[in-house]
Amino acid sequence: EFSESICREQAVGKPLCPELFLLGVQKSASTAFYYFLVEKAALDIRVPKKLGRSPQLRKEPHYFNHLYEKGFEWYINGYGLRKSMDELAIDASPDYTAHPHCAQRIKDAMNFERLRFIIIFREPVDRAYSWYRHCHSVGLKYPNYEDAFRSFDYKFSLMAKYAAEFIQNCVQMYSEPELVFPTCAHRNSHFLYEKYSVPVEETGMNTTSFQVIGMIFTEGLYGYIMSLWFEYFEPHQFCVLIYDNLVEDARAELERIRPCLNFFGKEPVIGEDDVRLPTANVKTCENCPLYEELDEEAIGPVRKRLNERLYAKSNELLRSLLKEHNLRDSMIEWENNYN
Ligand SMILES: Nc1ncnc2c1ncn2[C@@H]1O[C@H](COP(=O)(O)OS(=O)(=O)O)[C@@H](OP(=O)(O)O)[C@H]1O
């Protein structure tokens, strides 16, 4: 019999519920990090069987956001039964951070005190551009993407310009940071974005399905995102990694996952010498005729505008939250280092 409190009744022979989450963010080398964690770090972590739409869903069950209607039993059955009390299972759905209702849902369903969350943050403009490239590389096949992108002549620079204005107008309506994300994140405020239709001066077209443009940028509002997650969970439940640090010195940065694993009695093998993340999920756009290729020089003004309008305040909020909660004393100032 499957009860609502199944994840609080830990016992051999009962369902094994995930307690370690890789929450985000999308396009932060989360796939490479996941392979490190489940294959290289000698941790013996249980991953779910293929739950849904694609093979990738072994990594990304997406239950608490996209597949919630499938029901809790479906989700938990994906992990099988607990064979020993030392076992640990992971859910690595890197867009849980992008859905404001995930925190509440996870808190309600899982074994609250035993949850640990790893999050990787990446400079928000590069993150956005990486997602934009991802969309082109899959041929803009997601619903509404083709229409939404066409009104911007498929250009990242134009999307950035119009999205920054609109999202910032929303952000400015709130004095409480934790209220920003539930409203200004596209996926909860679908209509706010979907109904937004303005002429794009440069193309002479009107925006359509603006929610899929908005999401490229709202997922980088890390300060507001974390304000919300800290409303639901204790700071010590999080381990925060920074993409830049992983690239520069993976060994040192990966040390930051230890508290989240030690809690489960697990000691990750991080290696003595040259530890790198494997390379995974690299999308190229050699066959993307409509893709706007922006080199460092060309992306400069786009980055500047996005930082001024949207990200600088959010980045500052993220740094101060992480400091206040003793998660990171200092952190790269993307908006200054990348300009
Ligand atoms: N080892 C390593 N080091 C640094 N960067 C890496 C690594 N592996 C993958 N990548 C880059 O990470 C981007 C893909 O991130 P994700 O796997 O999180 O994407 S996804 O959200 O799961 O779709 C994607 O970024 P962009 O190249 O900028 O698009 C990958 O190239």
mmCIF file of N, CA and C in Angstrom, residues 1-130:
data_model
loop_
_atom_site.group_PDB
_atom_site.id
_atom_site.type_symbol
_atom_site.label_atom_id
_atom_site.label_comp_id
_atom_site.label_asym_id
_atom_site.label_seq_id
_atom_site.Cartn_x
_atom_site.Cartn_y
_atom_site.Cartn_z
ATOM 1 N N GLU A 1 0.857 -1.216 0.000
ATOM 2 C CA GLU A 1 0.000 0.000 0.000
ATOM 3 C C GLU A 1 0.881 1.251 0.000
ATOM 4 N N PHE A 2 0.498 2.225 -0.815
ATOM 5 C CA PHE A 2 1.325 3.412 -0.996
ATOM 6 C C PHE A 2 0.748 4.585 -0.199
ATOM 7 N N SER A 3 1.457 5.020 0.837
ATOM 8 C CA SER A 3 0.887 6.110 1.644
ATOM 9 C C SER A 3 1.615 7.412 1.350
ATOM 10 N N GLU A 4 0.951 8.501 1.679
ATOM 11 C CA GLU A 4 1.482 9.839 1.430
ATOM 12 C C GLU A 4 2.799 10.077 2.150
ATOM 13 N N SER A 5 2.962 9.409 3.296
ATOM 14 C CA SER A 5 4.155 9.656 4.102
ATOM 15 C C SER A 5 5.251 8.620 3.818
ATOM 16 N N ILE A 6 5.163 7.988 2.679
ATOM 17 C CA ILE A 6 6.062 6.880 2.369
ATOM 18 C C ILE A 6 7.541 7.298 2.473
ATOM 19 N N CYS A 7 7.838 8.541 2.137
ATOM 20 C CA CYS A 7 9.246 8.958 2.136
ATOM 21 C C CYS A 7 9.771 9.244 3.541
ATOM 22 N N ARG A 8 8.877 9.318 4.502
ATOM 23 C CA ARG A 8 9.326 9.519 5.882
ATOM 24 C C ARG A 8 9.514 8.175 6.605
ATOM 25 N N GLU A 9 9.036 7.121 5.971
ATOM 26 C CA GLU A 9 9.170 5.781 6.589
ATOM 27 C C GLU A 9 10.328 5.046 5.945
ATOM 28 N N GLN A 10 11.525 5.396 6.319
ATOM 29 C CA GLN A 10 12.656 4.755 5.652
ATOM 30 C C GLN A 10 12.894 3.365 6.202
ATOM 31 N N ALA A 11 12.842 2.391 5.357
ATOM 32 C CA ALA A 11 13.118 1.021 5.825
ATOM 33 C C ALA A 11 13.505 0.165 4.627
ATOM 34 N N VAL A 12 14.353 -0.807 4.883
ATOM 35 C CA VAL A 12 14.724 -1.750 3.827
ATOM 36 C C VAL A 12 13.448 -2.441 3.344
ATOM 37 N N GLY A 13 13.346 -2.544 2.016
ATOM 38 C CA GLY A 13 12.152 -3.171 1.436
ATOM 39 C C GLY A 13 11.035 -2.177 1.122
ATOM 40 N N LYS A 14 11.181 -0.943 1.620
ATOM 41 C CA LYS A 14 10.206 0.116 1.297
ATOM 42 C C LYS A 14 10.755 0.927 0.121
ATOM 43 N N PRO A 15 9.913 1.765 -0.517
ATOM 44 C CA PRO A 15 10.436 2.571 -1.630
ATOM 45 C C PRO A 15 11.622 3.431 -1.208
ATOM 46 N N LEU A 16 12.577 3.520 -2.117
ATOM 47 C CA LEU A 16 13.737 4.399 -1.887
ATOM 48 C C LEU A 16 13.397 5.759 -2.483
ATOM 49 N N CYS A 17 13.292 6.774 -1.634
ATOM 50 C CA CYS A 17 12.928 8.107 -2.121
ATOM 51 C C CYS A 17 14.183 8.933 -2.333
ATOM 52 N N PRO A 18 14.228 9.734 -3.403
ATOM 53 C CA PRO A 18 15.396 10.596 -3.573
ATOM 54 C C PRO A 18 15.500 11.606 -2.432
ATOM 55 N N GLU A 19 16.726 11.791 -1.958
ATOM 56 C CA GLU A 19 16.955 12.784 -0.898
ATOM 57 C C GLU A 19 17.999 13.805 -1.329
ATOM 58 N N LEU A 20 18.733 13.457 -2.383
ATOM 59 C CA LEU A 20 19.699 14.398 -2.944
ATOM 60 C C LEU A 20 19.123 14.940 -4.248
ATOM 61 N N PHE A 21 19.102 16.259 -4.341
ATOM 62 C CA PHE A 21 18.565 16.903 -5.544
ATOM 63 C C PHE A 21 19.633 17.786 -6.174
ATOM 64 N N LEU A 22 19.779 17.652 -7.487
ATOM 65 C CA LEU A 22 20.536 18.662 -8.246
ATOM 66 C C LEU A 22 19.466 19.549 -8.858
ATOM 67 N N LEU A 23 19.276 20.709 -8.238
ATOM 68 C CA LEU A 23 18.102 21.532 -8.554
ATOM 69 C C LEU A 23 18.263 22.398 -9.787
ATOM 70 N N GLY A 24 19.481 22.701 -10.132
ATOM 71 C CA GLY A 24 19.654 23.624 -11.262
ATOM 72 C C GLY A 24 21.092 24.046 -11.361
ATOM 73 N N VAL A 25 21.352 25.028 -12.223
ATOM 74 C CA VAL A 25 20.378 25.581 -13.136
ATOM 75 C C VAL A 25 20.638 25.000 -14.521
ATOM 76 N N GLN A 26 19.633 25.104 -15.377
ATOM 77 C CA GLN A 26 19.835 24.587 -16.726
ATOM 78 C C GLN A 26 20.978 25.326 -17.412
ATOM 79 N N LYS A 27 21.774 24.573 -18.157
ATOM 80 C CA LYS A 27 22.916 25.077 -18.934
ATOM 81 C C LYS A 27 24.114 25.484 -18.074
ATOM 82 N N SER A 28 24.218 24.843 -16.914
ATOM 83 C CA SER A 28 25.337 25.161 -16.018
ATOM 84 C C SER A 28 26.321 23.987 -15.935
ATOM 85 N N ALA A 29 26.388 23.177 -16.984
ATOM 86 C CA ALA A 29 27.184 21.937 -16.968
ATOM 87 C C ALA A 29 26.589 20.934 -15.981
ATOM 88 N N SER A 30 25.279 20.999 -15.799
ATOM 89 C CA SER A 30 24.640 20.088 -14.847
ATOM 90 C C SER A 30 24.770 18.633 -15.296
ATOM 91 N N THR A 31 24.762 18.389 -16.602
ATOM 92 C CA THR A 31 24.877 17.001 -17.088
ATOM 93 C C THR A 31 26.279 16.467 -16.797
ATOM 94 N N ALA A 32 27.278 17.297 -17.084
ATOM 95 C CA ALA A 32 28.664 16.889 -16.815
ATOM 96 C C ALA A 32 28.848 16.634 -15.316
ATOM 97 N N PHE A 33 28.304 17.510 -14.508
ATOM 98 C CA PHE A 33 28.415 17.349 -13.056
ATOM 99 C C PHE A 33 27.696 16.078 -12.598
ATOM 100 N N TYR A 34 26.550 15.831 -13.164
ATOM 101 C CA TYR A 34 25.766 14.634 -12.820
ATOM 102 C C TYR A 34 26.587 13.376 -13.112
ATOM 103 N N TYR A 35 27.241 13.323 -14.283
ATOM 104 C CA TYR A 35 28.056 12.141 -14.611
ATOM 105 C C TYR A 35 29.234 12.007 -13.655
ATOM 106 N N PHE A 36 29.785 13.132 -13.278
ATOM 107 C CA PHE A 36 30.852 13.071 -12.267
ATOM 108 C C PHE A 36 30.298 12.414 -10.991
ATOM 109 N N LEU A 37 29.154 12.895 -10.571
ATOM 110 C CA LEU A 37 28.589 12.446 -9.292
ATOM 111 C C LEU A 37 28.209 10.967 -9.317
ATOM 112 N N VAL A 38 27.540 10.542 -10.371
ATOM 113 C CA VAL A 38 27.022 9.167 -10.360
ATOM 114 C C VAL A 38 28.005 8.149 -10.926
ATOM 115 N N GLU A 39 29.023 8.625 -11.658
ATOM 116 C CA GLU A 39 29.946 7.655 -12.261
ATOM 117 C C GLU A 39 31.366 7.749 -11.745
ATOM 118 N N LYS A 40 31.802 8.955 -11.390
ATOM 119 C CA LYS A 40 33.220 9.117 -11.080
ATOM 120 C C LYS A 40 33.529 9.226 -9.588
ATOM 121 N N ALA A 41 32.553 9.651 -8.825
ATOM 122 C CA ALA A 41 32.864 10.010 -7.437
ATOM 123 C C ALA A 41 32.747 8.840 -6.466
ATOM 124 N N ALA A 42 32.540 7.637 -7.012
ATOM 125 C CA ALA A 42 32.474 6.413 -6.192
ATOM 126 C C ALA A 42 31.458 6.541 -5.051
ATOM 127 N N LEU A 43 30.291 7.022 -5.394
ATOM 128 C CA LEU A 43 29.289 7.276 -4.353
ATOM 129 C C LEU A 43 28.157 6.249 -4.337
ATOM 130 N N ASP A 44 28.055 5.477 -5.389
ATOM 131 C CA ASP A 44 27.005 4.470 -5.469
ATOM 132 C C ASP A 44 25.618 5.093 -5.232
ATOM 133 N N ILE A 45 25.299 6.044 -6.091
ATOM 134 C CA ILE A 45 24.015 6.751 -5.959
ATOM 135 C C ILE A 45 22.991 6.114 -6.897
ATOM 136 N N ARG A 46 21.801 5.892 -6.393
ATOM 137 C CA ARG A 46 20.741 5.297 -7.224
ATOM 138 C C ARG A 46 20.118 6.375 -8.109
ATOM 139 N N VAL A 47 20.022 6.074 -9.401
ATOM 140 C CA VAL A 47 19.332 6.992 -10.314
ATOM 141 C C VAL A 47 18.020 6.327 -10.709
ATOM 142 N N PRO A 48 17.031 7.120 -11.097
ATOM 143 C CA PRO A 48 15.743 6.498 -11.436
ATOM 144 C C PRO A 48 15.846 5.716 -12.734
ATOM 145 N N LYS A 49 14.970 4.720 -12.877
ATOM 146 C CA LYS A 49 14.871 4.088 -14.189
ATOM 147 C C LYS A 49 14.266 5.115 -15.143
ATOM 148 N N LYS A 50 14.345 4.827 -16.418
ATOM 149 C CA LYS A 50 13.817 5.790 -17.387
ATOM 150 C C LYS A 50 12.334 6.019 -17.109
ATOM 151 N N LEU A 51 12.008 7.261 -16.729
ATOM 152 C CA LEU A 51 10.650 7.506 -16.265
ATOM 153 C C LEU A 51 9.702 8.009 -17.350
ATOM 154 N N GLY A 52 10.260 8.663 -18.331
ATOM 155 C CA GLY A 52 9.306 9.329 -19.207
ATOM 156 C C GLY A 52 9.765 9.476 -20.628
ATOM 157 N N ARG A 53 9.765 10.705 -21.052
ATOM 158 C CA ARG A 53 9.808 10.994 -22.473
ATOM 159 C C ARG A 53 11.107 10.644 -23.176
ATOM 160 N N SER A 54 12.245 10.837 -22.519
ATOM 161 C CA SER A 54 13.501 10.632 -23.246
ATOM 162 C C SER A 54 14.513 9.937 -22.353
ATOM 163 N N PRO A 55 15.565 9.379 -22.947
ATOM 164 C CA PRO A 55 16.579 8.684 -22.149
ATOM 165 C C PRO A 55 17.187 9.599 -21.100
ATOM 166 N N GLN A 56 17.209 10.873 -21.430
ATOM 167 C CA GLN A 56 17.780 11.856 -20.523
ATOM 168 C C GLN A 56 17.036 11.855 -19.190
ATOM 169 N N LEU A 57 15.800 11.358 -19.190
ATOM 170 C CA LEU A 57 15.016 11.423 -17.962
ATOM 171 C C LEU A 57 15.539 10.512 -16.856
ATOM 172 N N ARG A 58 16.511 9.699 -17.138
ATOM 173 C CA ARG A 58 17.175 9.029 -16.014
ATOM 174 C C ARG A 58 17.840 10.081 -15.146
ATOM 175 N N LYS A 59 18.392 11.068 -15.808
ATOM 176 C CA LYS A 59 18.956 12.178 -15.039
ATOM 177 C C LYS A 59 17.832 13.084 -14.518
ATOM 178 N N GLU A 60 16.870 13.343 -15.341
ATOM 179 C CA GLU A 60 15.916 14.432 -15.074
ATOM 180 C C GLU A 60 14.476 13.936 -15.015
ATOM 181 N N PRO A 61 14.014 13.470 -13.862
ATOM 182 C CA PRO A 61 12.616 13.005 -13.795
ATOM 183 C C PRO A 61 11.583 14.103 -14.062
ATOM 184 N N HIS A 62 11.907 15.355 -13.756
ATOM 185 C CA HIS A 62 10.979 16.474 -14.007
ATOM 186 C C HIS A 62 9.616 16.270 -13.360
ATOM 187 N N TYR A 63 9.588 15.499 -12.279
ATOM 188 C CA TYR A 63 8.277 15.231 -11.675
ATOM 189 C C TYR A 63 7.659 16.486 -11.034
ATOM 190 N N PHE A 64 8.444 17.212 -10.253
ATOM 191 C CA PHE A 64 7.856 18.315 -9.479
ATOM 192 C C PHE A 64 7.514 19.535 -10.331
ATOM 193 N N ASN A 65 7.908 19.500 -11.614
ATOM 194 C CA ASN A 65 7.457 20.585 -12.496
ATOM 195 C C ASN A 65 6.563 20.037 -13.601
ATOM 196 N N HIS A 66 7.160 19.449 -14.646
ATOM 197 C CA HIS A 66 6.345 19.120 -15.824
ATOM 198 C C HIS A 66 5.446 17.895 -15.672
ATOM 199 N N LEU A 67 5.857 16.915 -14.860
ATOM 200 C CA LEU A 67 5.146 15.637 -14.884
ATOM 201 C C LEU A 67 4.395 15.352 -13.573
ATOM 202 N N TYR A 68 4.051 16.428 -12.890
ATOM 203 C CA TYR A 68 3.397 16.311 -11.583
ATOM 204 C C TYR A 68 2.078 15.537 -11.678
ATOM 205 N N GLU A 69 1.397 15.724 -12.794
ATOM 206 C CA GLU A 69 0.084 15.075 -12.940
ATOM 207 C C GLU A 69 0.200 13.551 -13.014
ATOM 208 N N LYS A 70 1.406 13.044 -13.225
ATOM 209 C CA LYS A 70 1.564 11.579 -13.277
ATOM 210 C C LYS A 70 1.418 10.948 -11.893
ATOM 211 N N GLY A 71 1.558 11.761 -10.881
ATOM 212 C CA GLY A 71 1.303 11.270 -9.526
ATOM 213 C C GLY A 71 2.569 10.815 -8.821
ATOM 214 N N PHE A 72 2.516 10.899 -7.516
ATOM 215 C CA PHE A 72 3.684 10.622 -6.664
ATOM 216 C C PHE A 72 4.130 9.161 -6.759
ATOM 217 N N GLU A 73 3.163 8.287 -6.873
ATOM 218 C CA GLU A 73 3.486 6.866 -6.926
ATOM 219 C C GLU A 73 4.325 6.553 -8.162
ATOM 220 N N TRP A 74 3.952 7.146 -9.271
ATOM 221 C CA TRP A 74 4.710 6.975 -10.524
ATOM 222 C C TRP A 74 6.165 7.410 -10.309
ATOM 223 N N TYR A 75 6.301 8.558 -9.676
ATOM 224 C CA TYR A 75 7.640 9.118 -9.451
ATOM 225 C C TYR A 75 8.470 8.196 -8.562
ATOM 226 N N ILE A 76 7.917 7.859 -7.419
ATOM 227 C CA ILE A 76 8.685 7.083 -6.444
ATOM 228 C C ILE A 76 8.962 5.666 -6.945
ATOM 229 N N ASN A 77 8.032 5.114 -7.681
ATOM 230 C CA ASN A 77 8.261 3.773 -8.230
ATOM 231 C C ASN A 77 9.444 3.748 -9.194
ATOM 232 N N GLY A 78 9.781 4.914 -9.732
ATOM 233 C CA GLY A 78 10.929 4.985 -10.645
ATOM 234 C C GLY A 78 12.243 4.625 -9.969
ATOM 235 N N TYR A 79 12.277 4.661 -8.659
ATOM 236 C CA TYR A 79 13.529 4.430 -7.935
ATOM 237 C C TYR A 79 13.655 3.011 -7.367
ATOM 238 N N GLY A 80 12.578 2.285 -7.339
ATOM 239 C CA GLY A 80 12.642 0.915 -6.798
ATOM 240 C C GLY A 80 12.676 0.910 -5.278
ATOM 241 N N LEU A 81 13.013 -0.255 -4.724
ATOM 242 C CA LEU A 81 12.949 -0.426 -3.260
ATOM 243 C C LEU A 81 14.325 -0.249 -2.617
ATOM 244 N N ARG A 82 14.298 0.146 -1.372
ATOM 245 C CA ARG A 82 15.546 0.323 -0.618
ATOM 246 C C ARG A 82 16.136 -1.051 -0.263
ATOM 247 N N LYS A 83 17.427 -1.198 -0.579
ATOM 248 C CA LYS A 83 18.069 -2.491 -0.273
ATOM 249 C C LYS A 83 18.876 -2.421 1.012
ATOM 250 N N SER A 84 19.331 -1.208 1.352
ATOM 251 C CA SER A 84 20.040 -1.069 2.625
ATOM 252 C C SER A 84 19.816 0.341 3.138
ATOM 253 N N MET A 85 20.098 0.559 4.402
ATOM 254 C CA MET A 85 19.850 1.875 4.985
ATOM 255 C C MET A 85 20.857 2.920 4.501
ATOM 256 N N ASP A 86 21.987 2.468 3.879
ATOM 257 C CA ASP A 86 22.986 3.456 3.392
ATOM 258 C C ASP A 86 22.637 4.005 2.025
ATOM 259 N N GLU A 87 21.621 3.490 1.403
ATOM 260 C CA GLU A 87 21.392 3.885 0.010
ATOM 261 C C GLU A 87 20.939 5.330 -0.110
ATOM 262 N N LEU A 88 21.363 5.928 -1.240
ATOM 263 C CA LEU A 88 21.018 7.323 -1.521
ATOM 264 C C LEU A 88 20.567 7.408 -2.973
ATOM 265 N N ALA A 89 19.460 8.114 -3.200
ATOM 266 C CA ALA A 89 18.962 8.288 -4.575
ATOM 267 C C ALA A 89 18.942 9.772 -4.925
ATOM 268 N N ILE A 90 19.111 10.037 -6.215
ATOM 269 C CA ILE A 90 19.200 11.429 -6.680
ATOM 270 C C ILE A 90 18.105 11.737 -7.702
ATOM 271 N N ASP A 91 17.634 12.974 -7.647
ATOM 272 C CA ASP A 91 16.778 13.545 -8.695
ATOM 273 C C ASP A 91 17.528 14.768 -9.203
ATOM 274 N N ALA A 92 17.968 14.728 -10.463
ATOM 275 C CA ALA A 92 18.745 15.847 -11.024
ATOM 276 C C ALA A 92 17.951 16.493 -12.150
ATOM 277 N N SER A 93 16.939 17.243 -11.792
ATOM 278 C CA SER A 93 16.110 17.949 -12.789
ATOM 279 C C SER A 93 16.502 19.422 -12.738
ATOM 280 N N PRO A 94 17.339 19.865 -13.662
ATOM 281 C CA PRO A 94 17.978 21.171 -13.454
ATOM 282 C C PRO A 94 17.095 22.379 -13.731
ATOM 283 N N ASP A 95 15.808 22.130 -14.024
ATOM 284 C CA ASP A 95 14.948 23.316 -14.080
ATOM 285 C C ASP A 95 13.936 23.350 -12.934
ATOM 286 N N TYR A 96 14.165 22.577 -11.882
ATOM 287 C CA TYR A 96 13.334 22.752 -10.681
ATOM 288 C C TYR A 96 13.482 24.183 -10.145
ATOM 289 N N THR A 97 14.666 24.728 -10.275
ATOM 290 C CA THR A 97 14.853 26.111 -9.806
ATOM 291 C C THR A 97 13.962 27.082 -10.573
ATOM 292 N N ALA A 98 13.586 26.711 -11.795
ATOM 293 C CA ALA A 98 12.853 27.658 -12.636
ATOM 294 C C ALA A 98 11.352 27.639 -12.390
ATOM 295 N N HIS A 99 10.899 26.768 -11.517
ATOM 296 C CA HIS A 99 9.459 26.634 -11.274
ATOM 297 C C HIS A 99 9.156 26.968 -9.820
ATOM 298 N N PRO A 100 8.507 28.088 -9.570
ATOM 299 C CA PRO A 100 8.305 28.533 -8.195
ATOM 300 C C PRO A 100 7.553 27.551 -7.305
ATOM 301 N N HIS A 101 6.717 26.688 -7.889
ATOM 302 C CA HIS A 101 5.956 25.781 -7.019
ATOM 303 C C HIS A 101 6.752 24.535 -6.628
ATOM 304 N N CYS A 102 7.921 24.320 -7.209
ATOM 305 C CA CYS A 102 8.682 23.087 -6.890
ATOM 306 C C CYS A 102 9.077 23.024 -5.418
ATOM 307 N N ALA A 103 9.490 24.160 -4.853
ATOM 308 C CA ALA A 103 9.967 24.144 -3.464
ATOM 309 C C ALA A 103 8.869 23.633 -2.540
ATOM 310 N N GLN A 104 7.691 24.191 -2.696
ATOM 311 C CA GLN A 104 6.555 23.770 -1.850
ATOM 312 C C GLN A 104 6.233 22.289 -2.056
ATOM 313 N N ARG A 105 6.219 21.883 -3.308
ATOM 314 C CA ARG A 105 5.862 20.484 -3.608
ATOM 315 C C ARG A 105 6.886 19.513 -3.023
ATOM 316 N N ILE A 106 8.152 19.856 -3.147
ATOM 317 C CA ILE A 106 9.202 18.969 -2.620
ATOM 318 C C ILE A 106 9.098 18.914 -1.096
ATOM 319 N N LYS A 107 8.886 20.068 -0.504
ATOM 320 C CA LYS A 107 8.789 20.104 0.960
ATOM 321 C C LYS A 107 7.614 19.254 1.453
ATOM 322 N N ASP A 108 6.501 19.356 0.786
ATOM 323 C CA ASP A 108 5.307 18.611 1.214
ATOM 324 C C ASP A 108 5.469 17.097 1.038
ATOM 325 N N ALA A 109 6.138 16.695 -0.034
ATOM 326 C CA ALA A 109 6.120 15.265 -0.381
ATOM 327 C C ALA A 109 7.275 14.472 0.214
ATOM 328 N N MET A 110 8.417 15.122 0.420
ATOM 329 C CA MET A 110 9.619 14.355 0.737
ATOM 330 C C MET A 110 9.920 14.408 2.233
ATOM 331 N N ASN A 111 11.019 13.764 2.587
ATOM 332 C CA ASN A 111 11.416 13.694 4.002
ATOM 333 C C ASN A 111 12.243 14.936 4.339
ATOM 334 N N PHE A 112 11.544 15.996 4.694
ATOM 335 C CA PHE A 112 12.109 17.348 4.765
ATOM 336 C C PHE A 112 13.524 17.440 5.342
ATOM 337 N N GLU A 113 13.738 16.924 6.552
ATOM 338 C CA GLU A 113 15.031 17.123 7.223
ATOM 339 C C GLU A 113 16.168 16.430 6.487
ATOM 340 N N ARG A 114 15.848 15.378 5.754
ATOM 341 C CA ARG A 114 16.920 14.611 5.112
ATOM 342 C C ARG A 114 17.255 15.103 3.707
ATOM 343 N N LEU A 115 16.628 16.164 3.266
ATOM 344 C CA LEU A 115 16.892 16.610 1.895
ATOM 345 C C LEU A 115 18.152 17.459 1.825
ATOM 346 N N ARG A 116 18.916 17.244 0.759
ATOM 347 C CA ARG A 116 20.068 18.097 0.475
ATOM 348 C C ARG A 116 20.006 18.508 -0.989
ATOM 349 N N PHE A 117 20.370 19.770 -1.238
ATOM 350 C CA PHE A 117 20.223 20.337 -2.576
ATOM 351 C C PHE A 117 21.546 20.873 -3.098
ATOM 352 N N ILE A 118 21.924 20.417 -4.270
ATOM 353 C CA ILE A 118 23.098 21.006 -4.924
ATOM 354 C C ILE A 118 22.587 21.907 -6.042
ATOM 355 N N ILE A 119 23.167 23.100 -6.125
ATOM 356 C CA ILE A 119 22.812 24.023 -7.219
ATOM 357 C C ILE A 119 24.099 24.553 -7.831
ATOM 358 N N ILE A 120 24.146 24.608 -9.153
ATOM 359 C CA ILE A 120 25.275 25.243 -9.840
ATOM 360 C C ILE A 120 24.740 26.509 -10.506
ATOM 361 N N PHE A 121 25.423 27.612 -10.282
ATOM 362 C CA PHE A 121 25.040 28.861 -10.950
ATOM 363 C C PHE A 121 26.064 29.217 -12.022
ATOM 364 N N ARG A 122 25.565 29.764 -13.110
ATOM 365 C CA ARG A 122 26.446 30.214 -14.205
ATOM 366 C C ARG A 122 26.094 31.649 -14.544
ATOM 367 N N GLU A 123 27.056 32.394 -15.009
ATOM 368 C CA GLU A 123 26.820 33.797 -15.383
ATOM 369 C C GLU A 123 25.525 33.847 -16.209
ATOM 370 N N PRO A 124 24.555 34.678 -15.798
ATOM 371 C CA PRO A 124 23.208 34.569 -16.369
ATOM 372 C C PRO A 124 23.112 34.834 -17.872
ATOM 373 N N VAL A 125 23.955 35.697 -18.404
ATOM 374 C CA VAL A 125 23.847 35.988 -19.843
ATOM 375 C C VAL A 125 24.368 34.793 -20.652
ATOM 376 N N ASP A 126 25.481 34.218 -20.222
ATOM 377 C CA ASP A 126 25.992 33.017 -20.903
ATOM 378 C C ASP A 126 25.007 31.857 -20.766
ATOM 379 N N ARG A 127 24.380 31.784 -19.604
ATOM 380 C CA ARG A 127 23.379 30.735 -19.402
ATOM 381 C C ARG A 127 22.236 30.903 -20.401
ATOM 382 N N ALA A 128 21.783 32.155 -20.527
ATOM 383 C CA ALA A 128 20.672 32.445 -21.442
ATOM 384 C C ALA A 128 21.079 32.135 -22.887
ATOM 385 N N TYR A 129 22.272 32.535 -23.246
ATOM 386 C CA TYR A 129 22.738 32.325 -24.618
ATOM 387 C C TYR A 129 22.907 30.823 -24.900
ATOM 388 N N SER A 130 23.324 30.084 -23.910
ATOM 389 C CA SER A 130 23.470 28.639 -24.060
ATOM 390 C C SER A 130 22.097 27.989 -24.306
#
